[in-house]
Amino acid sequence: MIFITLSGLIENNSNTPNMNKTIKILVEILLAILAVILVVAIVRSIMKPVQFNKQKAYRESIAIQRLKDIRTLQVAYKTVNGRFCSTVDSLKTFYETGTMPVVLQVGSQDDSLAMAHTEALRKANRKITNEELYQRYLNGDKNLVFSIEHKVNVRDTLFRDRPDLNLDDLKTIPFSGGTPVDMTAVIKEVSGVQVPLFEAKMPYKELLKGLDNQLRINLDADQRDKNRFEGVQVGSITAPNNNAGNWE
């Protein structure tokens, strides 16, 4: 059996010009490959946070829209019930079956003729109600000025421009694999007054699931250093903020 080593080959052929040229070419190729690998590694290290931030912004935009929709439902729910609720299922039921008051304004107080006509009707019949004025309005008397509160179906009032809205989506954190939104509702004393409060949270740990974990850990640490929640949040049960989102 014969063994040939590269060192032996070089030694045995050290005086061979062609062999020296071949070795030189091999070394140059190896150096070129190493250079390419190094460039690729540098580019990846630069692009990794860029891609992470791009995906973070995209996911946050979806999460924020869901939290805005939750806030819209919560505010309407509180208008009717005097408090917020703690589950999206309750908000969904409220949307599908509930009613809410709306104020209908008929006419304008800047319309002097309509104001005079309305005042004349009120003087002629001091017991006339806005409901009766509304009936006159429906029967064709458009020369009136009054306001009246009506109850309308929630689903006929909210999200009328969002026919594709799926309320079931509001239950979960997007891109998390089904993790529920962390939502809480309480009534808390603030400056001696009982105030209904709510908050809904989507932590980055769930929202950014599947992205570079170390970059996500760094992001959480940065948020904590700034005394901010590590994710997106609307409302607060610890620091009342008029139902603001932490992205606003």
CSV table of C-alpha atoms in Angstrom, one decimal:
chain,number,residue,atom,x,y,z
A,1,MET,CA,0.0,0.0,0.0
A,2,ILE,CA,1.3,3.5,-0.9
A,3,PHE,CA,0.5,6.7,1.1
A,4,ILE,CA,1.2,10.0,-0.5
A,5,THR,CA,0.9,13.1,1.7
A,6,LEU,CA,0.6,16.7,0.5
A,7,SER,CA,3.8,17.7,2.3
A,8,GLY,CA,5.6,14.8,0.8
A,9,LEU,CA,4.3,15.7,-2.6
A,10,ILE,CA,5.4,19.3,-2.2
A,11,GLU,CA,8.8,18.2,-0.9
A,12,ASN,CA,9.3,15.7,-3.7
A,13,ASN,CA,8.2,18.2,-6.3
A,14,SER,CA,9.6,21.4,-4.8
A,15,ASN,CA,11.7,22.0,-7.8
A,16,THR,CA,8.8,21.4,-10.2
A,17,PRO,CA,7.6,24.8,-11.6
A,18,ASN,CA,4.2,23.4,-12.6
A,19,MET,CA,3.5,22.0,-9.1
A,20,ASN,CA,4.4,25.3,-7.5
A,21,LYS,CA,2.0,27.0,-9.8
A,22,THR,CA,-0.8,24.5,-9.0
A,23,ILE,CA,-0.3,25.0,-5.2
A,24,LYS,CA,-0.4,28.8,-5.7
A,25,ILE,CA,-3.7,28.5,-7.5
A,26,LEU,CA,-5.1,26.2,-4.8
A,27,VAL,CA,-4.1,28.7,-2.1
A,28,GLU,CA,-5.6,31.6,-4.0
A,29,ILE,CA,-8.9,29.7,-4.5
A,30,LEU,CA,-9.0,28.8,-0.8
A,31,LEU,CA,-8.4,32.5,0.1
A,32,ALA,CA,-11.1,33.6,-2.3
A,33,ILE,CA,-13.6,31.1,-0.7
A,34,LEU,CA,-12.7,32.3,2.8
A,35,ALA,CA,-13.2,35.9,1.6
A,36,VAL,CA,-16.6,35.1,0.2
A,37,ILE,CA,-17.6,33.3,3.4
A,38,LEU,CA,-16.4,36.2,5.5
A,39,VAL,CA,-18.4,38.7,3.3
A,40,VAL,CA,-21.5,36.6,3.6
A,41,ALA,CA,-21.2,36.4,7.3
A,42,ILE,CA,-20.8,40.1,7.6
A,43,VAL,CA,-23.8,40.8,5.4
A,44,ARG,CA,-25.9,38.4,7.4
A,45,SER,CA,-24.9,40.0,10.7
A,46,ILE,CA,-25.8,43.4,9.2
A,47,MET,CA,-29.1,42.3,7.6
A,48,LYS,CA,-30.3,40.2,10.6
A,49,PRO,CA,-31.4,43.2,12.7
A,50,VAL,CA,-32.7,44.9,9.6
A,51,GLN,CA,-34.9,42.0,8.7
A,52,PHE,CA,-35.9,41.6,12.4
A,53,ASN,CA,-37.1,45.2,12.6
A,54,LYS,CA,-38.9,45.0,9.3
A,55,GLN,CA,-40.8,41.9,10.5
A,56,LYS,CA,-41.4,43.5,13.9
A,57,ALA,CA,-43.0,46.6,12.3
A,58,TYR,CA,-45.2,44.4,10.1
A,59,ARG,CA,-46.4,42.3,13.0
A,60,GLU,CA,-46.9,45.3,15.3
A,61,SER,CA,-49.1,46.9,12.6
A,62,ILE,CA,-51.5,43.9,12.7
A,63,ALA,CA,-51.4,43.7,16.5
A,64,ILE,CA,-52.1,47.4,16.9
A,65,GLN,CA,-55.2,47.2,14.6
A,66,ARG,CA,-56.6,44.3,16.7
A,67,LEU,CA,-56.0,46.3,19.9
A,68,LYS,CA,-57.7,49.4,18.3
A,69,ASP,CA,-60.7,47.2,17.4
A,70,ILE,CA,-60.8,45.9,21.0
A,71,ARG,CA,-60.7,49.4,22.3
A,72,THR,CA,-63.6,50.5,20.0
A,73,LEU,CA,-65.7,47.6,21.3
A,74,GLN,CA,-64.7,48.2,24.9
A,75,VAL,CA,-65.6,51.9,24.8
A,76,ALA,CA,-69.0,51.1,23.2
A,77,TYR,CA,-69.6,48.4,25.8
A,78,LYS,CA,-68.8,50.8,28.7
A,79,THR,CA,-71.2,53.4,27.2
A,80,VAL,CA,-74.0,50.8,27.6
A,81,ASN,CA,-73.0,49.0,30.7
A,82,GLY,CA,-71.0,51.5,32.7
A,83,ARG,CA,-68.0,49.2,32.8
A,84,PHE,CA,-65.5,47.4,30.6
A,85,CYS,CA,-65.5,43.6,30.2
A,86,SER,CA,-62.6,41.2,30.5
A,87,THR,CA,-63.1,38.8,27.6
A,88,VAL,CA,-63.3,39.1,23.9
A,89,ASP,CA,-66.1,36.6,23.8
A,90,SER,CA,-68.3,39.1,25.8
A,91,LEU,CA,-67.3,41.8,23.4
A,92,LYS,CA,-68.3,39.6,20.5
A,93,THR,CA,-71.7,38.8,22.0
A,94,PHE,CA,-72.2,42.5,22.7
A,95,TYR,CA,-71.4,43.3,19.0
A,96,GLU,CA,-73.7,40.7,17.6
A,97,THR,CA,-76.7,41.1,19.9
A,98,GLY,CA,-76.4,44.4,21.8
A,99,THR,CA,-77.8,47.8,21.2
A,100,MET,CA,-76.4,51.2,22.0
A,101,PRO,CA,-77.7,54.8,22.2
A,102,VAL,CA,-77.0,57.3,19.5
A,103,VAL,CA,-78.1,60.9,19.4
A,104,LEU,CA,-79.8,61.9,16.2
A,105,GLN,CA,-79.6,65.6,15.4
A,106,VAL,CA,-82.3,66.9,13.1
A,107,GLY,CA,-82.0,70.3,11.5
A,108,SER,CA,-79.6,73.1,12.5
A,109,GLN,CA,-79.9,75.8,15.1
A,110,ASP,CA,-78.5,78.2,12.5
A,111,ASP,CA,-81.7,77.7,10.4
A,112,SER,CA,-83.8,80.5,11.8
A,113,LEU,CA,-87.0,79.5,9.9
A,114,ALA,CA,-86.7,75.9,11.2
A,115,MET,CA,-86.0,77.1,14.8
A,116,ALA,CA,-89.0,79.5,14.6
A,117,HIS,CA,-91.3,76.7,13.3
A,118,THR,CA,-90.1,74.3,16.0
A,119,GLU,CA,-90.6,76.9,18.8
A,120,ALA,CA,-94.1,77.6,17.5
A,121,LEU,CA,-95.0,73.9,17.7
A,122,ARG,CA,-93.6,73.7,21.3
A,123,LYS,CA,-95.6,76.8,22.4
A,124,ALA,CA,-98.8,75.4,20.8
A,125,ASN,CA,-98.3,72.1,22.6
A,126,ARG,CA,-96.0,72.4,25.6
A,127,LYS,CA,-96.2,68.7,26.2
A,128,ILE,CA,-94.9,67.7,22.7
A,129,THR,CA,-91.9,65.4,23.0
A,130,ASN,CA,-88.9,65.0,20.8
A,131,GLU,CA,-90.3,61.6,19.8
A,132,GLU,CA,-93.5,63.3,18.5
A,133,LEU,CA,-91.3,65.8,16.7
A,134,TYR,CA,-89.4,62.9,15.2
A,135,GLN,CA,-92.7,61.3,14.0
A,136,ARG,CA,-93.7,64.6,12.4
A,137,TYR,CA,-90.3,64.7,10.7
A,138,LEU,CA,-90.8,61.1,9.4
A,139,ASN,CA,-94.3,62.2,8.1
A,140,GLY,CA,-92.7,65.0,6.0
A,141,ASP,CA,-92.2,68.0,8.2
A,142,LYS,CA,-88.5,68.7,7.5
A,143,ASN,CA,-88.6,72.2,8.9
A,144,LEU,CA,-87.7,71.1,12.4
A,145,VAL,CA,-84.7,71.4,14.8
A,146,PHE,CA,-84.4,68.9,17.6
A,147,SER,CA,-82.3,66.0,18.8
A,148,ILE,CA,-83.4,62.5,19.9
A,149,GLU,CA,-81.7,59.5,21.4
A,150,HIS,CA,-82.2,56.2,19.6
A,151,LYS,CA,-81.1,52.7,20.4
A,152,VAL,CA,-79.5,51.0,17.4
A,153,ASN,CA,-77.9,47.6,16.9
A,154,VAL,CA,-74.2,47.7,17.7
A,155,ARG,CA,-73.4,45.8,14.6
A,156,ASP,CA,-75.2,48.4,12.5
A,157,THR,CA,-73.1,51.2,14.1
A,158,LEU,CA,-69.5,49.9,14.6
A,159,PHE,CA,-67.1,48.7,11.9
A,160,ARG,CA,-69.6,49.4,9.1
A,161,ASP,CA,-66.6,50.0,6.8
A,162,ARG,CA,-65.0,46.7,7.8
A,163,PRO,CA,-67.3,43.9,6.4
A,164,ASP,CA,-64.4,41.4,6.4
A,165,LEU,CA,-63.7,41.9,10.2
A,166,ASN,CA,-63.5,38.6,12.0
A,167,LEU,CA,-64.1,39.2,15.7
A,168,ASP,CA,-62.6,35.8,16.6
A,169,ASP,CA,-59.2,37.1,15.4
A,170,LEU,CA,-59.3,39.6,18.3
A,171,LYS,CA,-59.0,36.8,20.8
A,172,THR,CA,-55.5,35.8,19.9
A,173,ILE,CA,-52.1,37.4,19.5
A,174,PRO,CA,-51.1,37.3,15.8
A,175,PHE,CA,-48.2,35.0,14.8
A,176,SER,CA,-48.3,33.4,18.3
A,177,GLY,CA,-49.8,30.1,17.3
A,178,GLY,CA,-53.0,30.9,19.2
A,179,THR,CA,-51.9,32.5,22.4
A,180,PRO,CA,-54.9,34.5,23.8
A,181,VAL,CA,-54.7,38.3,24.2
A,182,ASP,CA,-54.0,39.2,27.9
A,183,MET,CA,-57.0,41.4,28.8
A,184,THR,CA,-58.2,42.6,32.2
A,185,ALA,CA,-61.0,44.9,33.3
A,186,VAL,CA,-61.5,46.4,36.8
A,187,ILE,CA,-63.2,49.1,38.6
A,188,LYS,CA,-60.6,51.0,40.6
A,189,GLU,CA,-60.6,54.0,42.9
A,190,VAL,CA,-58.8,57.0,41.3
A,191,SER,CA,-58.6,60.2,43.3
A,192,GLY,CA,-61.5,59.0,45.4
A,193,VAL,CA,-63.7,58.1,42.4
A,194,GLN,CA,-64.6,54.6,41.2
A,195,VAL,CA,-63.3,54.4,37.6
A,196,PRO,CA,-63.7,51.5,35.2
A,197,LEU,CA,-60.4,50.6,33.6
A,198,PHE,CA,-59.2,48.0,31.1
A,199,GLU,CA,-56.0,46.9,29.4
A,200,ALA,CA,-55.2,44.5,26.6
A,201,LYS,CA,-51.6,43.3,26.0
A,202,MET,CA,-49.6,41.4,23.4
A,203,PRO,CA,-46.1,40.7,24.6
A,204,TYR,CA,-43.2,40.5,22.1
A,205,LYS,CA,-42.4,37.0,23.3
A,206,GLU,CA,-45.6,35.8,21.6
A,207,LEU,CA,-46.0,38.5,18.9
A,208,LEU,CA,-42.5,38.0,17.6
A,209,LYS,CA,-42.4,34.2,18.0
A,210,GLY,CA,-40.2,32.5,15.4
A,211,LEU,CA,-37.9,35.5,14.9
A,212,ASP,CA,-34.4,35.8,16.2
A,213,ASN,CA,-34.7,35.0,19.9
A,214,GLN,CA,-31.6,36.9,21.0
A,215,LEU,CA,-32.8,40.1,19.2
A,216,ARG,CA,-36.2,39.7,20.8
A,217,ILE,CA,-34.5,39.3,24.3
A,218,ASN,CA,-32.5,42.4,23.6
A,219,LEU,CA,-35.7,44.3,22.6
A,220,ASP,CA,-37.4,43.3,25.8
A,221,ALA,CA,-34.5,44.4,27.9
A,222,ASP,CA,-34.5,47.8,26.1
A,223,GLN,CA,-38.2,48.2,26.8
A,224,ARG,CA,-37.7,47.4,30.5
A,225,ASP,CA,-34.8,49.9,30.7
A,226,LYS,CA,-37.2,52.5,29.4
A,227,ASN,CA,-39.9,51.4,31.9
A,228,ARG,CA,-42.1,50.3,29.1
A,229,PHE,CA,-44.2,47.2,28.5
A,230,GLU,CA,-42.4,44.5,26.5
A,231,GLY,CA,-44.9,44.5,23.7
A,232,VAL,CA,-47.9,46.4,22.5
A,233,GLN,CA,-50.7,47.4,24.9
A,234,VAL,CA,-53.9,49.5,25.0
A,235,GLY,CA,-55.3,50.9,28.2
A,236,SER,CA,-54.0,50.4,31.7
A,237,ILE,CA,-55.3,49.2,35.0
A,238,THR,CA,-52.4,50.5,36.9
A,239,ALA,CA,-51.8,54.0,35.3
A,240,PRO,CA,-55.1,55.3,33.8
A,241,ASN,CA,-54.4,56.8,30.4
A,242,ASN,CA,-57.8,57.3,28.8
A,243,ASN,CA,-57.5,54.0,27.0
A,244,ALA,CA,-54.4,55.1,25.0
A,245,GLY,CA,-52.1,52.6,23.2
A,246,ASN,CA,-48.4,52.5,24.0
A,247,TRP,CA,-47.7,53.1,20.3
A,248,GLU,CA,-49.5,56.5,20.4
